[in-house]
C-alpha cells in the first residue's frame, strides 16, 4: 500500500526512481563525444554531421528514456531485495505504486523508441532504431532474470554502457562511409574517430563491470535473501575482490598504452590528466576495496569509481582544446 504524499514529494520520488545523476552522465557522454570529437574531426575533412543538433537531441533523448525505463523496471522487480539492502531508499510500493511504475516504464520506452526511429530515419537507416528495441528487451530480461545470475547481469550492464558510447558513431554514417569511399586523409580521420570510440567504449565496459561487482559486494546480504547468484555469493568476497583488482589493473595498463601514444605525439596535458584524475584514483580504489568489509565501505568504493567515471567523461572536453 503506497503512502499518501504531497505532489512535490511524489514527483521528487519519481525523479529519484529514474536516477537523474546517471542519466546526466549519459547526456554528457553523448554530447561531448558528438561535439568534442566527431563534429570537429568531420569538419576538418570537409564533412558535416548527419544529424543536426535537433535530431541529435532526439537520439540522446532516446538513450536517456530507455535507460530511465530500465531503472524503473529494475526497482519494480527488486522491491524485496531493496528493503533489505537500502530500506530508506525504497520508492516502489511506498510513494509510487507498482502500477504507476509500470506505466512510467512503458511510457518512457515508447518515447525512447519513437525518438530513436526518427533519428534513424533522418540518416536513412531506420534499422538502427531496432537497437533501442533490443536494449529495451535486454533491460527487461536483466531486471527479471539476468541480474540474479552469475556475472550475466554484470556483463549485460557493462555492454549497454559501451553501447551508449558506440551508438553515437552508429548514427554518424559519414564515419563508416568515409572509411570505404574517400581518400587516404579522410580515411585516417574516420579511422581515428572509430578507434577512439571503440577504446572509450572498452573503458566504459570495464569500469562499469568493476562498479557492478562492487555493488554486488555491497548488496550481498539482500541478494542472498533474494535468491541471487551474484559473483560474491557464488565464489565469496575475497575472490571477488581479487577479480576486481585484476580488472582495475587491466584498465590501468590499457590507459598506459594509450598514454604512450599520447606522449609520442607530445600530448602532455592528456597524459597527466589521465594520470591524475583516473589512474591514481584507480590505485586508491584498490586500497578502498581491500579495506572494505561493511556495505557502507563498499558503497564508498562504488561512489569513488563513479567519480573516476565522471573524470573520464570530462576528459572528452580536452579533445576540443586548441592544444589537443
GROMACS .gro file of C-alpha atoms in nm:
model
  324
    1UNK     CA    1   0.000   0.000   0.000
    2UNK     CA    2   0.153   0.332  -0.106
    3UNK     CA    3   0.163   0.619   0.139
    4UNK     CA    4  -0.037   0.938   0.069
    5UNK     CA    5   0.218   1.214  -0.001
    6UNK     CA    6   0.216   1.568  -0.129
    7UNK     CA    7   0.262   1.621  -0.501
    8UNK     CA    8   0.612   1.767  -0.459
    9UNK     CA    9   0.741   1.462  -0.271
   10UNK     CA   10   0.565   1.234  -0.519
   11UNK     CA   11   0.732   1.400  -0.820
   12UNK     CA   12   1.070   1.402  -0.647
   13UNK     CA   13   1.042   1.030  -0.577
   14UNK     CA   14   0.953   0.961  -0.940
   15UNK     CA   15   1.265   1.157  -1.036
   16UNK     CA   16   1.477   0.954  -0.790
   17UNK     CA   17   1.332   0.635  -0.936
   18UNK     CA   18   1.480   0.733  -1.273
   19UNK     CA   19   1.836   0.801  -1.140
   20UNK     CA   20   1.882   1.158  -1.274
   21UNK     CA   21   2.258   1.166  -1.199
   22UNK     CA   22   2.318   0.853  -1.407
   23UNK     CA   23   2.105   0.995  -1.687
   24UNK     CA   24   2.305   1.316  -1.678
   25UNK     CA   25   2.618   1.102  -1.728
   26UNK     CA   26   2.464   0.960  -2.044
   27UNK     CA   27   2.373   1.305  -2.175
   28UNK     CA   28   2.723   1.439  -2.108
   29UNK     CA   29   2.898   1.142  -2.268
   30UNK     CA   30   2.694   1.151  -2.588
   31UNK     CA   31   2.703   1.529  -2.633
   32UNK     CA   32   3.076   1.553  -2.563
   33UNK     CA   33   3.155   1.266  -2.798
   34UNK     CA   34   2.950   1.430  -3.071
   35UNK     CA   35   3.065   1.789  -3.031
   36UNK     CA   36   3.419   1.749  -2.896
   37UNK     CA   37   3.526   1.453  -3.112
   38UNK     CA   38   3.307   1.366  -3.410
   39UNK     CA   39   3.186   1.706  -3.534
   40UNK     CA   40   3.528   1.882  -3.513
   41UNK     CA   41   3.711   1.597  -3.688
   42UNK     CA   42   3.448   1.565  -3.961
   43UNK     CA   43   3.465   1.939  -4.012
   44UNK     CA   44   3.844   1.909  -4.056
   45UNK     CA   45   3.789   1.688  -4.364
   46UNK     CA   46   3.505   1.897  -4.505
   47UNK     CA   47   3.226   1.673  -4.377
   48UNK     CA   48   2.928   1.779  -4.169
   49UNK     CA   49   2.742   1.575  -3.911
   50UNK     CA   50   2.448   1.373  -4.045
   51UNK     CA   51   2.230   1.472  -3.750
   52UNK     CA   52   2.152   1.837  -3.681
   53UNK     CA   53   2.152   1.948  -3.317
   54UNK     CA   54   1.774   1.888  -3.302
   55UNK     CA   55   1.791   1.533  -3.435
   56UNK     CA   56   2.095   1.453  -3.222
   57UNK     CA   57   1.894   1.566  -2.918
   58UNK     CA   58   1.631   1.310  -3.023
   59UNK     CA   59   1.900   1.039  -3.024
   60UNK     CA   60   2.014   1.141  -2.675
   61UNK     CA   61   1.652   1.157  -2.559
   62UNK     CA   62   1.603   0.805  -2.689
   63UNK     CA   63   1.902   0.674  -2.493
   64UNK     CA   64   1.801   0.857  -2.176
   65UNK     CA   65   1.436   0.744  -2.188
   66UNK     CA   66   1.520   0.377  -2.237
   67UNK     CA   67   1.786   0.390  -1.964
   68UNK     CA   68   1.537   0.559  -1.728
   69UNK     CA   69   1.278   0.292  -1.810
   70UNK     CA   70   1.540   0.031  -1.724
   71UNK     CA   71   1.595   0.186  -1.381
   72UNK     CA   72   1.219   0.194  -1.318
   73UNK     CA   73   1.161  -0.170  -1.410
   74UNK     CA   74   1.467  -0.274  -1.211
   75UNK     CA   75   1.324  -0.114  -0.895
   76UNK     CA   76   0.985  -0.266  -0.974
   77UNK     CA   77   1.124  -0.620  -0.957
   78UNK     CA   78   1.378  -0.551  -0.680
   79UNK     CA   79   1.146  -0.423  -0.406
   80UNK     CA   80   1.204  -0.715  -0.168
   81UNK     CA   81   1.583  -0.708  -0.213
   82UNK     CA   82   1.598  -0.329  -0.175
   83UNK     CA   83   1.401  -0.348   0.150
   84UNK     CA   84   1.699  -0.536   0.292
   85UNK     CA   85   1.988  -0.359   0.118
   86UNK     CA   86   1.862   0.001   0.128
   87UNK     CA   87   1.528   0.022   0.312
   88UNK     CA   88   1.539   0.402   0.337
   89UNK     CA   89   1.555   0.437  -0.043
   90UNK     CA   90   1.267   0.211  -0.146
   91UNK     CA   91   1.019   0.407  -0.360
   92UNK     CA   92   0.811   0.148  -0.547
   93UNK     CA   93   0.520   0.048  -0.328
   94UNK     CA   94   0.595   0.326  -0.077
   95UNK     CA   95   0.526   0.658  -0.250
   96UNK     CA   96   0.496   0.540  -0.610
   97UNK     CA   97   0.265   0.244  -0.670
   98UNK     CA   98   0.381  -0.060  -0.870
   99UNK     CA   99   0.107   0.014  -1.125
  100UNK     CA  100   0.228   0.372  -1.173
  101UNK     CA  101   0.588   0.247  -1.201
  102UNK     CA  102   0.486   0.013  -1.481
  103UNK     CA  103   0.301   0.294  -1.659
  104UNK     CA  104   0.612   0.514  -1.638
  105UNK     CA  105   0.820   0.224  -1.773
  106UNK     CA  106   0.605   0.176  -2.085
  107UNK     CA  107   0.568   0.549  -2.148
  108UNK     CA  108   0.944   0.605  -2.136
  109UNK     CA  109   1.009   0.308  -2.364
  110UNK     CA  110   0.753   0.432  -2.615
  111UNK     CA  111   0.904   0.780  -2.617
  112UNK     CA  112   1.260   0.645  -2.643
  113UNK     CA  113   1.176   0.405  -2.925
  114UNK     CA  114   0.992   0.668  -3.131
  115UNK     CA  115   1.275   0.920  -3.084
  116UNK     CA  116   1.533   0.658  -3.186
  117UNK     CA  117   1.346   0.561  -3.502
  118UNK     CA  118   1.302   0.928  -3.602
  119UNK     CA  119   1.678   0.987  -3.567
  120UNK     CA  120   1.749   0.665  -3.760
  121UNK     CA  121   1.505   0.769  -4.036
  122UNK     CA  122   1.683   1.105  -4.060
  123UNK     CA  123   2.015   0.940  -4.153
  124UNK     CA  124   1.842   0.699  -4.391
  125UNK     CA  125   1.896   0.382  -4.187
  126UNK     CA  126   1.576   0.302  -3.998
  127UNK     CA  127   1.722  -0.037  -3.893
  128UNK     CA  128   1.930   0.143  -3.630
  129UNK     CA  129   1.605   0.213  -3.447
  130UNK     CA  130   1.587  -0.155  -3.359
  131UNK     CA  131   1.890  -0.101  -3.131
  132UNK     CA  132   1.654   0.079  -2.895
  133UNK     CA  133   1.407  -0.209  -2.907
  134UNK     CA  134   1.686  -0.460  -2.841
  135UNK     CA  135   1.811  -0.251  -2.548
  136UNK     CA  136   1.459  -0.226  -2.409
  137UNK     CA  137   1.418  -0.604  -2.421
  138UNK     CA  138   1.761  -0.663  -2.270
  139UNK     CA  139   1.685  -0.434  -1.977
  140UNK     CA  140   1.358  -0.619  -1.915
  141UNK     CA  141   1.533  -0.955  -1.901
  142UNK     CA  142   1.808  -0.803  -1.689
  143UNK     CA  143   1.556  -0.688  -1.428
  144UNK     CA  144   1.359  -1.013  -1.430
  145UNK     CA  145   1.638  -1.267  -1.463
  146UNK     CA  146   1.989  -1.175  -1.572
  147UNK     CA  147   2.086  -0.971  -1.267
  148UNK     CA  148   2.026  -1.270  -1.041
  149UNK     CA  149   2.260  -1.492  -1.243
  150UNK     CA  150   2.635  -1.532  -1.210
  151UNK     CA  151   2.812  -1.248  -1.399
  152UNK     CA  152   2.548  -1.233  -1.676
  153UNK     CA  153   2.375  -0.930  -1.528
  154UNK     CA  154   2.706  -0.750  -1.467
  155UNK     CA  155   2.820  -0.811  -1.825
  156UNK     CA  156   2.485  -0.703  -1.970
  157UNK     CA  157   2.500  -0.367  -1.789
  158UNK     CA  158   2.863  -0.318  -1.894
  159UNK     CA  159   2.782  -0.397  -2.259
  160UNK     CA  160   2.493  -0.147  -2.254
  161UNK     CA  161   2.727   0.118  -2.110
  162UNK     CA  162   2.965   0.055  -2.401
  163UNK     CA  163   2.674   0.067  -2.646
  164UNK     CA  164   2.578   0.413  -2.515
  165UNK     CA  165   2.919   0.527  -2.643
  166UNK     CA  166   2.921   0.336  -2.973
  167UNK     CA  167   2.569   0.437  -3.072
  168UNK     CA  168   2.690   0.793  -3.129
  169UNK     CA  169   2.917   0.657  -3.401
  170UNK     CA  170   2.649   0.423  -3.537
  171UNK     CA  171   2.426   0.724  -3.603
  172UNK     CA  172   2.703   0.906  -3.792
  173UNK     CA  173   2.726   0.733  -4.134
  174UNK     CA  174   2.986   0.984  -4.252
  175UNK     CA  175   3.238   0.791  -4.041
  176UNK     CA  176   3.196   0.445  -4.189
  177UNK     CA  177   3.114   0.574  -4.539
  178UNK     CA  178   3.440   0.769  -4.527
  179UNK     CA  179   3.630   0.452  -4.437
  180UNK     CA  180   3.503   0.289  -4.757
  181UNK     CA  181   3.479   0.559  -5.021
  182UNK     CA  182   3.705   0.857  -4.958
  183UNK     CA  183   4.075   0.935  -4.985
  184UNK     CA  184   4.359   0.833  -4.754
  185UNK     CA  185   4.350   1.152  -4.540
  186UNK     CA  186   3.976   1.126  -4.482
  187UNK     CA  187   4.006   0.754  -4.408
  188UNK     CA  188   4.270   0.833  -4.146
  189UNK     CA  189   4.040   1.077  -3.968
  190UNK     CA  190   3.745   0.837  -3.981
  191UNK     CA  191   3.965   0.556  -3.850
  192UNK     CA  192   4.084   0.783  -3.568
  193UNK     CA  193   3.724   0.851  -3.465
  194UNK     CA  194   3.631   0.483  -3.468
  195UNK     CA  195   3.945   0.383  -3.277
  196UNK     CA  196   3.876   0.639  -3.008
  197UNK     CA  197   3.509   0.542  -2.982
  198UNK     CA  198   3.598   0.173  -2.952
  199UNK     CA  199   3.871   0.238  -2.694
  200UNK     CA  200   3.644   0.467  -2.494
  201UNK     CA  201   3.360   0.213  -2.509
  202UNK     CA  202   3.600  -0.059  -2.392
  203UNK     CA  203   3.697   0.150  -2.088
  204UNK     CA  204   3.329   0.222  -2.020
  205UNK     CA  205   3.264  -0.152  -2.033
  206UNK     CA  206   3.543  -0.236  -1.787
  207UNK     CA  207   3.472   0.044  -1.540
  208UNK     CA  208   3.101  -0.039  -1.540
  209UNK     CA  209   3.178  -0.407  -1.486
  210UNK     CA  210   3.402  -0.316  -1.192
  211UNK     CA  211   3.132  -0.098  -1.039
  212UNK     CA  212   2.866  -0.365  -1.084
  213UNK     CA  213   3.077  -0.621  -0.897
  214UNK     CA  214   3.145  -0.368  -0.621
  215UNK     CA  215   2.769  -0.307  -0.593
  216UNK     CA  216   2.718  -0.683  -0.565
  217UNK     CA  217   2.968  -0.687  -0.279
  218UNK     CA  218   2.772  -0.405  -0.116
  219UNK     CA  219   2.436  -0.581  -0.160
  220UNK     CA  220   2.541  -0.935  -0.073
  221UNK     CA  221   2.301  -0.971   0.222
  222UNK     CA  222   1.984  -0.873   0.038
  223UNK     CA  223   2.089  -1.054  -0.279
  224UNK     CA  224   2.143  -1.378  -0.085
  225UNK     CA  225   1.796  -1.349   0.071
  226UNK     CA  226   1.654  -1.276  -0.274
  227UNK     CA  227   1.796  -1.596  -0.419
  228UNK     CA  228   2.053  -1.424  -0.641
  229UNK     CA  229   2.368  -1.598  -0.764
  230UNK     CA  230   2.596  -1.295  -0.788
  231UNK     CA  231   2.973  -1.330  -0.802
  232UNK     CA  232   3.036  -1.262  -0.428
  233UNK     CA  233   2.766  -1.512  -0.329
  234UNK     CA  234   2.897  -1.788  -0.555
  235UNK     CA  235   3.275  -1.751  -0.514
  236UNK     CA  236   3.299  -1.539  -0.199
  237UNK     CA  237   3.406  -1.183  -0.120
  238UNK     CA  238   3.779  -1.249  -0.120
  239UNK     CA  239   3.795  -1.397  -0.470
  240UNK     CA  240   3.552  -1.133  -0.599
  241UNK     CA  241   3.782  -0.862  -0.467
  242UNK     CA  242   4.078  -1.026  -0.643
  243UNK     CA  243   3.885  -1.023  -0.972
  244UNK     CA  244   3.806  -0.654  -0.922
  245UNK     CA  245   4.175  -0.583  -0.855
  246UNK     CA  246   4.270  -0.761  -1.179
  247UNK     CA  247   4.015  -0.563  -1.378
  248UNK     CA  248   4.135  -0.234  -1.227
  249UNK     CA  249   4.497  -0.314  -1.314
  250UNK     CA  250   4.392  -0.407  -1.667
  251UNK     CA  251   4.222  -0.068  -1.708
  252UNK     CA  252   4.536   0.098  -1.567
  253UNK     CA  253   4.758  -0.079  -1.821
  254UNK     CA  254   4.519  -0.013  -2.109
  255UNK     CA  255   4.525   0.359  -2.027
  256UNK     CA  256   4.906   0.345  -2.002
  257UNK     CA  257   4.915   0.206  -2.356
  258UNK     CA  258   4.701   0.499  -2.475
  259UNK     CA  259   4.921   0.744  -2.281
  260UNK     CA  260   5.231   0.611  -2.453
  261UNK     CA  261   5.088   0.711  -2.790
  262UNK     CA  262   4.981   1.047  -2.647
  263UNK     CA  263   5.332   1.103  -2.513
  264UNK     CA  264   5.483   1.013  -2.852
  265UNK     CA  265   5.264   1.285  -3.007
  266UNK     CA  266   5.352   1.542  -2.738
  267UNK     CA  267   5.004   1.533  -2.582
  268UNK     CA  268   5.143   1.607  -2.237
  269UNK     CA  269   4.820   1.750  -2.095
  270UNK     CA  270   4.634   1.433  -2.189
  271UNK     CA  271   4.897   1.211  -2.025
  272UNK     CA  272   4.887   1.398  -1.695
  273UNK     CA  273   4.508   1.440  -1.696
  274UNK     CA  274   4.462   1.063  -1.720
  275UNK     CA  275   4.734   1.000  -1.461
  276UNK     CA  276   4.600   1.241  -1.200
  277UNK     CA  277   4.225   1.200  -1.245
  278UNK     CA  278   4.190   0.834  -1.344
  279UNK     CA  279   4.498   0.619  -1.286
  280UNK     CA  280   4.595   0.737  -0.938
  281UNK     CA  281   4.229   0.727  -0.823
  282UNK     CA  282   4.213   0.370  -0.957
  283UNK     CA  283   4.503   0.276  -0.728
  284UNK     CA  284   4.320   0.442  -0.439
  285UNK     CA  285   4.013   0.237  -0.534
  286UNK     CA  286   4.218  -0.082  -0.489
  287UNK     CA  287   4.301   0.031  -0.137
  288UNK     CA  288   3.937   0.119  -0.058
  289UNK     CA  289   3.815  -0.221  -0.173
  290UNK     CA  290   4.092  -0.408   0.007
  291UNK     CA  291   3.986  -0.241   0.334
  292UNK     CA  292   3.611  -0.278   0.277
  293UNK     CA  293   3.411  -0.521   0.488
  294UNK     CA  294   3.080  -0.345   0.553
  295UNK     CA  295   2.815  -0.237   0.298
  296UNK     CA  296   2.881   0.133   0.368
  297UNK     CA  297   3.251   0.080   0.286
  298UNK     CA  298   3.167  -0.089  -0.042
  299UNK     CA  299   2.921   0.193  -0.111
  300UNK     CA  300   3.204   0.441  -0.063
  301UNK     CA  301   3.414   0.248  -0.316
  302UNK     CA  302   3.119   0.244  -0.557
  303UNK     CA  303   3.083   0.622  -0.529
  304UNK     CA  304   3.459   0.660  -0.576
  305UNK     CA  305   3.459   0.474  -0.907
  306UNK     CA  306   3.160   0.683  -1.013
  307UNK     CA  307   3.381   0.988  -0.961
  308UNK     CA  308   3.652   0.825  -1.174
  309UNK     CA  309   3.397   0.769  -1.448
  310UNK     CA  310   3.299   1.136  -1.428
  311UNK     CA  311   3.664   1.233  -1.480
  312UNK     CA  312   3.668   1.004  -1.782
  313UNK     CA  313   3.365   1.186  -1.920
  314UNK     CA  314   3.521   1.528  -1.860
  315UNK     CA  315   3.836   1.413  -2.041
  316UNK     CA  316   3.632   1.449  -2.360
  317UNK     CA  317   3.646   1.827  -2.310
  318UNK     CA  318   4.022   1.806  -2.361
  319UNK     CA  319   3.969   1.679  -2.716
  320UNK     CA  320   3.828   2.017  -2.819
  321UNK     CA  321   4.104   2.226  -2.666
  322UNK     CA  322   4.339   2.416  -2.902
  323UNK     CA  323   4.637   2.222  -2.761
  324UNK     CA  324   4.471   1.883  -2.808
   0.00000   0.00000   0.00000
